[in-house]
Tab-separated table of C-alpha atoms in Angstrom:
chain	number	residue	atom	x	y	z
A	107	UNK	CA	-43.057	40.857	-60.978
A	108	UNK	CA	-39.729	39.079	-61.281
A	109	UNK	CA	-37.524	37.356	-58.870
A	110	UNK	CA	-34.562	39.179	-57.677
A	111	UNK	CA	-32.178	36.436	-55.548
A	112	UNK	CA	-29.210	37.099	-53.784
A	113	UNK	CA	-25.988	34.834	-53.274
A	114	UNK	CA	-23.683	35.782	-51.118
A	115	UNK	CA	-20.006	35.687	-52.446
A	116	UNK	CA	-17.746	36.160	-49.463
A	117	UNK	CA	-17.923	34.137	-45.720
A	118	UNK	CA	-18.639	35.836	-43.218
A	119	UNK	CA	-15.774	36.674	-40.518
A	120	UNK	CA	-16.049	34.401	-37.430
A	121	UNK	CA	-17.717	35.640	-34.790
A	122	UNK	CA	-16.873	35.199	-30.974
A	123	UNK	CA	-19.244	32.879	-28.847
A	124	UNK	CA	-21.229	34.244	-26.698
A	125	UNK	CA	-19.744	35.348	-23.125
A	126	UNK	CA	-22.268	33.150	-21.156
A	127	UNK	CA	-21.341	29.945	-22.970
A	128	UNK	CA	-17.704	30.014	-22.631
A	129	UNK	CA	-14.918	30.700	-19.528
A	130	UNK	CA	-16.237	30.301	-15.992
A	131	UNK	CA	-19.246	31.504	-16.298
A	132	UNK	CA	-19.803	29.050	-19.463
A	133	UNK	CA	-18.566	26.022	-17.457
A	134	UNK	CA	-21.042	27.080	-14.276
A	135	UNK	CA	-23.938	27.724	-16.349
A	136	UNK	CA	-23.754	24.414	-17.982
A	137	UNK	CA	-22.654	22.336	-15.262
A	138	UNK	CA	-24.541	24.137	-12.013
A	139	UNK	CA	-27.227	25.916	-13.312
A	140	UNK	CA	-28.300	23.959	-16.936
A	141	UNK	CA	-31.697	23.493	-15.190
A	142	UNK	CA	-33.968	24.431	-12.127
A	143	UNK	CA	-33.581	21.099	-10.673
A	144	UNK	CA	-29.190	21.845	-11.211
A	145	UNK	CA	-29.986	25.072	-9.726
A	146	UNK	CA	-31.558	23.939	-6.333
A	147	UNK	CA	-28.925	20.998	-6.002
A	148	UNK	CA	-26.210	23.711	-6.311
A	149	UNK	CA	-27.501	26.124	-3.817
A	150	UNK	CA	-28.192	23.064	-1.457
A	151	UNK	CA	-24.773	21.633	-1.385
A	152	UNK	CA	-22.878	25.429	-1.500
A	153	UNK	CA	-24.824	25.781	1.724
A	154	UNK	CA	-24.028	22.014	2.975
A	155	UNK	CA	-19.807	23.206	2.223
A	156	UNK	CA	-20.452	26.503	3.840
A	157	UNK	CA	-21.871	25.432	6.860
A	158	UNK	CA	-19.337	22.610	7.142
A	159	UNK	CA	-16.008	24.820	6.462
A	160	UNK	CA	-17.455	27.255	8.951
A	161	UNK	CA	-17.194	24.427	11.589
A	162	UNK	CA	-14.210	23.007	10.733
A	163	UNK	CA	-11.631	25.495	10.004
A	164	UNK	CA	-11.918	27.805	12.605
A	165	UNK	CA	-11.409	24.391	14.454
A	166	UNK	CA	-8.068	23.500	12.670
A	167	UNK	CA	-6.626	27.728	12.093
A	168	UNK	CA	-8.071	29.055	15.633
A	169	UNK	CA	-5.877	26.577	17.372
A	170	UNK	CA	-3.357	25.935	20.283
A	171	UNK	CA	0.017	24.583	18.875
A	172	UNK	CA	2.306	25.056	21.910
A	173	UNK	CA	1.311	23.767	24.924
A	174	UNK	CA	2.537	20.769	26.973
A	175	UNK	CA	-0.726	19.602	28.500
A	176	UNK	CA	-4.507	19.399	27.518
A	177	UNK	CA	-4.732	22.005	30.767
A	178	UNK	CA	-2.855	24.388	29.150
A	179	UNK	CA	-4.216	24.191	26.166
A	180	UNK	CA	-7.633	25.546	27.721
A	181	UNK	CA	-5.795	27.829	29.527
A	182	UNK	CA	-4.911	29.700	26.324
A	183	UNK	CA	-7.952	29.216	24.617
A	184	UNK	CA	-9.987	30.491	27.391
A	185	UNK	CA	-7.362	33.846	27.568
A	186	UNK	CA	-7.521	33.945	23.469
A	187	UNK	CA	-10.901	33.536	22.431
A	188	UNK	CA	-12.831	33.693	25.870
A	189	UNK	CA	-13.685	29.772	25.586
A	190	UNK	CA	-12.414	26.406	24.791
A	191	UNK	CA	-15.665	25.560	22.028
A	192	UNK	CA	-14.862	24.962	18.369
A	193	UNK	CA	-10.915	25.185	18.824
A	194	UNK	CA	-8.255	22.398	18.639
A	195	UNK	CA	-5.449	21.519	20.863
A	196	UNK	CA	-2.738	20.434	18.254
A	197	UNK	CA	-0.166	20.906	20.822
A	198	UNK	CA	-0.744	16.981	21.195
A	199	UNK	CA	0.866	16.610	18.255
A	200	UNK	CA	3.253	19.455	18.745
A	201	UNK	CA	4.414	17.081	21.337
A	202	UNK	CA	4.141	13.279	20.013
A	203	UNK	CA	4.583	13.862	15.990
A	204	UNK	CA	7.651	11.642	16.321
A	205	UNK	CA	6.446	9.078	18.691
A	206	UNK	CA	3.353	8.579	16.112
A	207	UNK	CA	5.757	8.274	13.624
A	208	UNK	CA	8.225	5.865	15.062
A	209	UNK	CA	7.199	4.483	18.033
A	210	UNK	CA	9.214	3.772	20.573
A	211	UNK	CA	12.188	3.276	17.983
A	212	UNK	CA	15.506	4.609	19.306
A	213	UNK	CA	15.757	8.506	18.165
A	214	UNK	CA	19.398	8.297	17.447
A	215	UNK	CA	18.599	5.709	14.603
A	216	UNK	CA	15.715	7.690	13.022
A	217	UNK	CA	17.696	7.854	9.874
A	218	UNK	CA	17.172	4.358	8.898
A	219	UNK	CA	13.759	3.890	8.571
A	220	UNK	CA	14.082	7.516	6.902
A	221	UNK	CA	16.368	6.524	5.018
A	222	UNK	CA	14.428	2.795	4.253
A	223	UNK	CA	11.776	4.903	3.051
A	224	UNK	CA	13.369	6.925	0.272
A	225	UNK	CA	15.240	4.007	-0.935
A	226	UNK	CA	11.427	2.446	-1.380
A	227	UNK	CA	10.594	5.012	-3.370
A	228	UNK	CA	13.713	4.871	-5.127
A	229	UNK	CA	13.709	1.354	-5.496
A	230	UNK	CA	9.787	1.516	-6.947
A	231	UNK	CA	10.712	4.282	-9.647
A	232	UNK	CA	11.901	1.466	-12.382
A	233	UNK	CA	8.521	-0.445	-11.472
A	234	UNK	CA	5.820	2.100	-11.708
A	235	UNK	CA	7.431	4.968	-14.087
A	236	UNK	CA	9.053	2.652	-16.407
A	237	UNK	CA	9.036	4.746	-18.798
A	238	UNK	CA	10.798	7.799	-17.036
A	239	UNK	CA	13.149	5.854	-15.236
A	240	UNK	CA	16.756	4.631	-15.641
A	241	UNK	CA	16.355	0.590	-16.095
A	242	UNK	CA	19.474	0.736	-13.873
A	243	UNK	CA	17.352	1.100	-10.723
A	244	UNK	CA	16.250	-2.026	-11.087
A	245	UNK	CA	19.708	-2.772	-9.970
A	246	UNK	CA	18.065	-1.286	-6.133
A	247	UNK	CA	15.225	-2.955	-6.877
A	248	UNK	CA	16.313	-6.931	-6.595
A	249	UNK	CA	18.209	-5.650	-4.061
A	250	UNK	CA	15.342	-3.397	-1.665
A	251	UNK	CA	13.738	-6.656	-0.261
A	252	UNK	CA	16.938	-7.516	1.870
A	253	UNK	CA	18.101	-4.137	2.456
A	254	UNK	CA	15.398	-3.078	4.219
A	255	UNK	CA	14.976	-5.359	6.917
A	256	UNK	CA	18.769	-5.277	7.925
A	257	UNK	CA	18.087	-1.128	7.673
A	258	UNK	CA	14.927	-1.270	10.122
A	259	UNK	CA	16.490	-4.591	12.156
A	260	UNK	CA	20.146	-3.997	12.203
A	261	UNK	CA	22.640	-6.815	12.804
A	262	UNK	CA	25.306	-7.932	10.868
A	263	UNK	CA	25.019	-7.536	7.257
A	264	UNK	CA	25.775	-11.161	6.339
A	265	UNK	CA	21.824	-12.517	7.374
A	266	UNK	CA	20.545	-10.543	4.294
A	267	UNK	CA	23.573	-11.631	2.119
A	268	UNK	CA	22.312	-15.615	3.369
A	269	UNK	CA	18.810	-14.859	2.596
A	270	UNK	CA	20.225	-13.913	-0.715
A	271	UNK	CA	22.079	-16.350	-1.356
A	272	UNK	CA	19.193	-18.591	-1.272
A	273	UNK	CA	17.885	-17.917	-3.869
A	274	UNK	CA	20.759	-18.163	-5.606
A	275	UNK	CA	21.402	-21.364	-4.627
A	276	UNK	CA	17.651	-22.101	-6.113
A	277	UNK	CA	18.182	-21.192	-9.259
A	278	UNK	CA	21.419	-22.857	-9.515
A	279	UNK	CA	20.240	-26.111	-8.935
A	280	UNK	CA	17.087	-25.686	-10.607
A	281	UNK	CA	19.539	-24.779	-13.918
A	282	UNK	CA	21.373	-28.089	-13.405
A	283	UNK	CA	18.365	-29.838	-12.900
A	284	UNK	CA	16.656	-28.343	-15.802
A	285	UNK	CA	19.472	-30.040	-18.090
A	286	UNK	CA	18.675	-33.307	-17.176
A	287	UNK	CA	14.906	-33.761	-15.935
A	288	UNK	CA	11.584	-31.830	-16.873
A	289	UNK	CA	10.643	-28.210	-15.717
A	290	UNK	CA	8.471	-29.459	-13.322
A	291	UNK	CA	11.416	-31.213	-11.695
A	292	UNK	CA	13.950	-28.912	-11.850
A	293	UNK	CA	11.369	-26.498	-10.257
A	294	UNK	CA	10.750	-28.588	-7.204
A	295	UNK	CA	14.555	-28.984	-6.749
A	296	UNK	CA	15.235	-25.493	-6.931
A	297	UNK	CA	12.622	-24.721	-4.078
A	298	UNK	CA	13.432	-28.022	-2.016
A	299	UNK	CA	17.320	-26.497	-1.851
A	300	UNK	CA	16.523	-22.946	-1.002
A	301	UNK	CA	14.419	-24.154	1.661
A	302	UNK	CA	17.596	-26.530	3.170
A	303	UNK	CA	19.892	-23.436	2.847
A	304	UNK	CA	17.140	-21.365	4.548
A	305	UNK	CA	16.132	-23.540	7.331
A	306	UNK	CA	19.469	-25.289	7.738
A	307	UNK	CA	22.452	-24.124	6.545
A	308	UNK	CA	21.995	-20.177	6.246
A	309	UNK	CA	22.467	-20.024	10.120
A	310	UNK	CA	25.364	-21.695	10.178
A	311	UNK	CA	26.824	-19.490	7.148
A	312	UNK	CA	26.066	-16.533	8.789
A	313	UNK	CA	27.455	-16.982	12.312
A	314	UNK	CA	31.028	-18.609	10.516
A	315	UNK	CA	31.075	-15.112	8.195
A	316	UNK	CA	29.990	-13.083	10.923
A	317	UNK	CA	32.874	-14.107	13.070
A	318	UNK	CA	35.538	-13.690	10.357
A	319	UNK	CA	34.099	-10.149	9.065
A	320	UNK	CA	31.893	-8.528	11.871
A	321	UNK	CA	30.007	-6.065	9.819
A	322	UNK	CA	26.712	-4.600	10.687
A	323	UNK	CA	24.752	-2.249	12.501
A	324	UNK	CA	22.922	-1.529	16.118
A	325	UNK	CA	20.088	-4.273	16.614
A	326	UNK	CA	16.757	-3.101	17.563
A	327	UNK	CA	14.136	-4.979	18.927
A	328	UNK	CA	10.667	-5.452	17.221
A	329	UNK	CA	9.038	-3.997	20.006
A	330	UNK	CA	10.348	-1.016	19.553
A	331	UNK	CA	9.009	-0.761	15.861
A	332	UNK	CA	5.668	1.107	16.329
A	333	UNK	CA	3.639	4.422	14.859
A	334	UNK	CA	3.039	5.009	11.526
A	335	UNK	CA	6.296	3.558	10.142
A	336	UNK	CA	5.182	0.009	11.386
A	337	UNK	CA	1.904	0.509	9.227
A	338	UNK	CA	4.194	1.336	6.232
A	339	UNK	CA	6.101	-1.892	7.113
A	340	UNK	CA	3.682	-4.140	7.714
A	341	UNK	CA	1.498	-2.746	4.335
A	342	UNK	CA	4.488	-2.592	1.890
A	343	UNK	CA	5.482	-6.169	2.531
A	344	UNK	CA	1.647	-7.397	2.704
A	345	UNK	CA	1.348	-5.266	-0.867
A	346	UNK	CA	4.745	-6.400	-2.532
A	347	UNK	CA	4.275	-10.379	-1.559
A	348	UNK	CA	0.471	-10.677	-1.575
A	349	UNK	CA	0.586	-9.778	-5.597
A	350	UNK	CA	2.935	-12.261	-6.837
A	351	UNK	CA	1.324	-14.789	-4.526
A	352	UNK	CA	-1.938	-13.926	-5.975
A	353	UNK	CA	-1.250	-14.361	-9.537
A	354	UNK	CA	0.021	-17.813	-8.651
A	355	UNK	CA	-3.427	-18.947	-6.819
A	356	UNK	CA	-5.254	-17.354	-9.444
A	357	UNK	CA	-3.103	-19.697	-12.225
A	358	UNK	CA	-3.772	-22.309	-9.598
A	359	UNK	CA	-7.264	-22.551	-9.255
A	360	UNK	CA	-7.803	-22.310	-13.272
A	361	UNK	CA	-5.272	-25.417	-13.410
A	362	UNK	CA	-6.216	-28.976	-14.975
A	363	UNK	CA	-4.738	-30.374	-12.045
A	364	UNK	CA	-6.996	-31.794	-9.863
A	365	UNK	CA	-4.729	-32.019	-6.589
A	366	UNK	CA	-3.165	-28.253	-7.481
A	367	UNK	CA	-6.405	-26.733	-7.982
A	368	UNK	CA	-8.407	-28.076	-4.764
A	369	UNK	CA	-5.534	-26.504	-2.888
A	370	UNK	CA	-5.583	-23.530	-4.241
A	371	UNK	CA	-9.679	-23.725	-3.984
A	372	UNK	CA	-9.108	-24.567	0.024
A	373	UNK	CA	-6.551	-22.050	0.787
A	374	UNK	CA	-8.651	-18.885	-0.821
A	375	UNK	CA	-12.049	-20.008	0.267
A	376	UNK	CA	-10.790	-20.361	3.556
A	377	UNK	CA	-8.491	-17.210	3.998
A	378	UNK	CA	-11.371	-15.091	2.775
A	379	UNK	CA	-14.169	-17.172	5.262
A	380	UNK	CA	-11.825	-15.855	8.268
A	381	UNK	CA	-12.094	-12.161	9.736
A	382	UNK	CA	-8.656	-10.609	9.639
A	383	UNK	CA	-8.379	-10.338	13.442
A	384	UNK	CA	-8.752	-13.702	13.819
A	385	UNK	CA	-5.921	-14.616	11.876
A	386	UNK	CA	-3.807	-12.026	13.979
A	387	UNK	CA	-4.629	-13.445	17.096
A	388	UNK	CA	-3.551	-17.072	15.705
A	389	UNK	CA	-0.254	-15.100	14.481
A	390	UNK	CA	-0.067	-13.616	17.842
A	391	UNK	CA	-1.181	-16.099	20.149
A	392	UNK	CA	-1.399	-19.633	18.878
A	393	UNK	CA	1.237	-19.938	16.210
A	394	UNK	CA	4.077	-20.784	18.862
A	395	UNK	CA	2.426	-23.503	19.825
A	396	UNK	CA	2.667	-25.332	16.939
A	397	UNK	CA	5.970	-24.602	16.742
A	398	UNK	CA	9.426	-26.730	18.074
A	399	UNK	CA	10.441	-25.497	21.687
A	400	UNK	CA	12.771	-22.514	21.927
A	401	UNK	CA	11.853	-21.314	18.399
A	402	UNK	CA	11.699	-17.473	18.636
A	403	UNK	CA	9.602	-16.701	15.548
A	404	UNK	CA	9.152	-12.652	15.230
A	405	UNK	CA	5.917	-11.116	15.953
A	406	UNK	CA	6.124	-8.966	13.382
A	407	UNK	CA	7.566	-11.559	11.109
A	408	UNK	CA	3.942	-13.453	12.199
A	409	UNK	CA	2.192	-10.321	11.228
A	410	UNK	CA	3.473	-10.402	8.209
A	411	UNK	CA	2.749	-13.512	7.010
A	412	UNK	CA	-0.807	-13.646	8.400
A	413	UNK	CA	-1.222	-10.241	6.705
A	414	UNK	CA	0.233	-11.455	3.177
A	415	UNK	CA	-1.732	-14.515	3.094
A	416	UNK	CA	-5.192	-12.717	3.883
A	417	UNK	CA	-4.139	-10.072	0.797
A	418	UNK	CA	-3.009	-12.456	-1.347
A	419	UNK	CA	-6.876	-14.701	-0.998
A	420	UNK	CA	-8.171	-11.427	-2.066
A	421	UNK	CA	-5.566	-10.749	-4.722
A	422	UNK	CA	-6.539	-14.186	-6.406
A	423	UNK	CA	-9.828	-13.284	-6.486
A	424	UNK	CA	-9.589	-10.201	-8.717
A	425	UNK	CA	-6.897	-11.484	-11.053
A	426	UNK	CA	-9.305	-14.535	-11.648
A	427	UNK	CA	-11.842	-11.814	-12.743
A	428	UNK	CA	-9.386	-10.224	-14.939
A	429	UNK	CA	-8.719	-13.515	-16.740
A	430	UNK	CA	-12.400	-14.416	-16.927
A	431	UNK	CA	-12.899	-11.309	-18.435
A	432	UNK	CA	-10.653	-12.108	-21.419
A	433	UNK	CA	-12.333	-13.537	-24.636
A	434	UNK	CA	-11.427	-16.908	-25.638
A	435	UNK	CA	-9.946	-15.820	-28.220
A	436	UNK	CA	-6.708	-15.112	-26.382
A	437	UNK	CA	-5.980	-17.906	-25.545
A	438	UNK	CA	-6.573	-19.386	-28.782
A	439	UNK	CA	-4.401	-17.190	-30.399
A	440	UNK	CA	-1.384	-17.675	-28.260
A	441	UNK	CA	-1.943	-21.443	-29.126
A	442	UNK	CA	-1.936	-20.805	-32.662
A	443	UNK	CA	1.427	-18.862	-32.514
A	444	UNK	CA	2.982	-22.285	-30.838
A	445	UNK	CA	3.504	-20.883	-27.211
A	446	UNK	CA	3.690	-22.899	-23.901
A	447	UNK	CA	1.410	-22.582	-21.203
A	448	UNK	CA	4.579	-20.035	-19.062
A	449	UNK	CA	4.803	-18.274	-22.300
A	450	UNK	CA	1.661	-17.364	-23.442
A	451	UNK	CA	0.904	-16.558	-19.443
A	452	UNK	CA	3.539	-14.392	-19.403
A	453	UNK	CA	3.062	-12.189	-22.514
A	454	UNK	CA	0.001	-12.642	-23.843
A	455	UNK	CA	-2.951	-13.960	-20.933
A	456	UNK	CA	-1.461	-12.224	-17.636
A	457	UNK	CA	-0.341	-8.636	-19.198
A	458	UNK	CA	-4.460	-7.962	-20.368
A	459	UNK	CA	-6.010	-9.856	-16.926
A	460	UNK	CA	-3.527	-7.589	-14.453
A	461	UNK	CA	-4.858	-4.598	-16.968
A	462	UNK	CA	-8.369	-5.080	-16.425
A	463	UNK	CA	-7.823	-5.764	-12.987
A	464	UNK	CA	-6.055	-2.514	-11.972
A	465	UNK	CA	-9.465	-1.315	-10.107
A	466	UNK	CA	-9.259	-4.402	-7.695
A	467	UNK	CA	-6.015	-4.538	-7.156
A	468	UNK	CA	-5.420	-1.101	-5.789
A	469	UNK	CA	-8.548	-1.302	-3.926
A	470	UNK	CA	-7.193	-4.634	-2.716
A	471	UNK	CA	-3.976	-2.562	-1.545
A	472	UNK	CA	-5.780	0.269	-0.131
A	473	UNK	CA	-7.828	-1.974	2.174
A	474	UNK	CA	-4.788	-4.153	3.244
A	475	UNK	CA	-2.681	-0.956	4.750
A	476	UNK	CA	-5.596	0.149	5.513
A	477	UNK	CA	-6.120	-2.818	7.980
A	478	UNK	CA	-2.791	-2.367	9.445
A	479	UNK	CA	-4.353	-0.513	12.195
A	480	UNK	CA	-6.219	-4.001	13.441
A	481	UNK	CA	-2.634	-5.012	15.034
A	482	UNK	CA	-2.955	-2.754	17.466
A	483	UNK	CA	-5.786	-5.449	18.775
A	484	UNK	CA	-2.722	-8.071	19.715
A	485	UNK	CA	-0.484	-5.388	21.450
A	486	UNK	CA	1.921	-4.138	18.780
A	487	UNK	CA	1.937	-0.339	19.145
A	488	UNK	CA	0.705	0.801	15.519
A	489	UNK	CA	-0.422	4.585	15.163
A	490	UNK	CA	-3.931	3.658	16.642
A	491	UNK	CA	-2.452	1.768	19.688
A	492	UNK	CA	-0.059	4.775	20.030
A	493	UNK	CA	-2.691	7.156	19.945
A	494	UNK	CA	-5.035	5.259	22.860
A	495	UNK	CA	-1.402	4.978	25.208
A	496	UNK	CA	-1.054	9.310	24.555
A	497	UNK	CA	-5.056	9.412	25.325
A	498	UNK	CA	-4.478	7.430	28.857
A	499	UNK	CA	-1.084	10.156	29.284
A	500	UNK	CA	-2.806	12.297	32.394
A	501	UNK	CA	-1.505	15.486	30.701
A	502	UNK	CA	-3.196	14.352	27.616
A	503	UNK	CA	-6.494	12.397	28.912
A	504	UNK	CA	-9.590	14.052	27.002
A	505	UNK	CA	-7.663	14.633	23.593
A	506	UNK	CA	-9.556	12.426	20.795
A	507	UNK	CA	-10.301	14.486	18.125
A	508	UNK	CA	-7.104	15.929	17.197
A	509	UNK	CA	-5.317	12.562	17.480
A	510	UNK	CA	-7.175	10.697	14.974
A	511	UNK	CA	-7.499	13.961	12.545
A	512	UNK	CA	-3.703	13.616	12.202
A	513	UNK	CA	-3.819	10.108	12.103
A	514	UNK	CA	-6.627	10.245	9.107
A	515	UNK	CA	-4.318	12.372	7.209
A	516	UNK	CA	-1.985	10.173	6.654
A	517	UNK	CA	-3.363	7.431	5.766
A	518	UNK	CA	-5.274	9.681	3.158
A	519	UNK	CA	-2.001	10.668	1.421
A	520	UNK	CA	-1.171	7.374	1.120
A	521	UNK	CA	-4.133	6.010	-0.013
A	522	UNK	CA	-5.119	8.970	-1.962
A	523	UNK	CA	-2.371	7.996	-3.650
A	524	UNK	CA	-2.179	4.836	-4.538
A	525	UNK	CA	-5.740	5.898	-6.249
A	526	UNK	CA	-4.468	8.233	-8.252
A	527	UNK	CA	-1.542	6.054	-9.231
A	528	UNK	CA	-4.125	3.743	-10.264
A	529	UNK	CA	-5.738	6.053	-12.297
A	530	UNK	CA	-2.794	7.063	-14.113
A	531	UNK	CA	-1.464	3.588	-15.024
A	532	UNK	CA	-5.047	3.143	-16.631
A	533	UNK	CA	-4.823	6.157	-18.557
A	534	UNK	CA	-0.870	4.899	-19.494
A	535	UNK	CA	-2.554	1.220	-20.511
A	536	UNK	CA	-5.770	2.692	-22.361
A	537	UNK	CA	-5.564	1.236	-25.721
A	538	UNK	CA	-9.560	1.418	-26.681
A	539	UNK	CA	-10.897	3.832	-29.155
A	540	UNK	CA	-13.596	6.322	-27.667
């Protein structure tokens, strides 16, 4: 009997994949249901979202918008839905959106922080979207840090001008100086003389300019500033400073100075031994002590600082991981290519540590505007100290959950996205093979 084989000579035409492996019902097959184990987990946690959504947005759509008092807000619910169970009272907000925006802030001058706001975003464009973004901007950029406070303070224009000027003044004498003496120096001369023109002469430049050209704007108090804007405030300056100040602590405590290095050792280990709070209360409380009689130093201003210094302890931290983190190699190289220690910092070392350091930094910013509600501790009127003053309102005393729902959302958009700004810049910066 002989063998008869058979080769085929034509492919066969492609056939479709099966309907239960691709689409939807692919995707839910393989990701919900690929085992029994899948399965159960799946029906659990459908139930656990069901059971929740059934709660909660009834709560938020079966809800009182207008009403003046948390009276009448029961009032309605009871003649709507026979009961005042499972239904919100966002008339609250209705009624206070502004005043836990702003404060106590005059309403006529609402624009400028408004308008403070979108020239933040304006001015952060060139910085974050490089890329997509005129260079030009950066133009707004050097120029944001003193606009803003004479936008949210007022005054006469010529204090942010001064403040300018200061560090012009810097930099010119640290150029001079650089011509004759080392870097070193020239550096300490350029900070010695923007400090004199800061603490000495800038006052006396902007009262003599002030009288000759009165420009400016309506002051406003700090105790006015309050609400959500003053978390912005207080978080954008503790985010913009802490970061800069960071880096240099972090340069600092990998130094081969002795005396440079200890400081920088003191300073973080003892910022990061201290509770937050505590350091607002010495802000708050104890910090005019210690200073000369009659000084009138800015609570806010105190904030500030406090706030910086604790962010920029952590800051240090992280970017020290990042440049543990690179190989040894690194630094070798930039040697070999016959780089100084600035240069090699700058465009070699620093660009790879801030890289692998993206994680902790963001989570280093999310927790510091996060903390911004703690002031409310030493009387300044933040969103959460706004919030317990509508709570003690008698047409308002019972509200709670309502309050703090609105308050949680914003601070989620914010920090929600600064995550996923995070997550995009490490997606921009991948350069790894997978």
């Amino acid at each position: 009997m002989s063998d008869v084989s058979f080769v085929r000579t034509e492919m066969l035409p492609e056939q479709a994949p099966p309907a239960s492996e691709v689409g939807v019902v692919g995707w839910v097959r393989n990701n919900l249901f690929s085992s029994w184990l899948n399965s159960i987990l799946t029906l659990v946690s459908l139930y656990a979202i069901w059971y929740v959504l059934a709660g909660v947005l009834p709560w938020i759509f079966e809800s009182v918008w207008n009403a003046n008092s948390l009276n009448e807000c029961r009032e309605i619910m009871m003649a709507t839905w026979g009961s005042t169970h499972g239904h919100a009272c966002w008339g609250v907000i209705n009624d206070r959106w502004l005043q836990l925006l702003f404060g106590f802030y005059p309403s006529h001058l609402y624009w400028r922080p408004i308008l403070a706001l979108l020239l933040l975003l304006v001015a952060l464009a060139p910085v974050l979207y490089s890329d997509r973004v005129p260079t030009k901007l950066l133009i707004l950029t050097a120029i944001y840090p003193f606009l803003m406070p004479w936008l949210m303070w007022g005054g006469t224009i010529w204090a942010p001008i001064s403040a300018a000027l200061g560090f012009v003044v810097g930099w010119g004498v640290y150029t001079v100086v650089g011509k004759q003496l080392s870097n070193l120096f020239a550096l300490i001369a350029g900070v010695a003389a923007s400090l004199i023109w800061w603490l000495v002469l800038s006052s006396y430049f902007t009262d003599a300019m002030a009288s000759i050209l009165p420009i400016g704007i309506e002051y406003v108090q700090s105790r006015a500033f309050g609400g959500f804007m003053l978390a912005i405030l207080l978080g954008v300056v503790a985010i913009g400073v802490s970061l800069p100040i960071g880096i240099v602590l972090a340069l600092g405590r990998q130094s081969d100075l002795l005396i440079v290095k200890y400081l920088c050792v003191g300073f973080i280990e003892f910022i990061r031994g201290v509770p937050l709070i505590t350091l607002l209360f010495v802000a708050s409380l104890l910090l005019n002590i210690f200073m000369p009689p009659g000084t009138n130093f800015d609570i806010i201003l105190r904030v500030m600082i406090m706030m910086t210094l604790f962010s920029a302890a952590y800051m240090a931290e992280v970017i020290r991981g990042g440049l543990a983190a690179l190989p040894r190699g690194q630094y070798e190289g930039a040697d070999s290519l016959g780089l100084n220690y600035w240069q090699a910092q700058r465009l070699i070392i620093m660009p790879q540590a801030l890289k692998i350091s993206i994680p902790g930094i963001v989570s280093t910013f999310i927790g510091i505007f996060k903390d911004t509600t703690l002031v409310s501790i030493i009387g300044l009127f933040d969103v959460i100290g706004l919030a317990s003053a509508i709570r003690a309102d008698t047409a308002w005393n019972g509200i709670y959950w309502e309050l703090f729902a609105f308050i949680a959302a914003l601070f989620f958009v914010v920090c929600f996205s600064m995550s996923r700004y995070s997550m995009y810049l490490e997606r921009k910066l991948q350069t790894g093979h997978h």
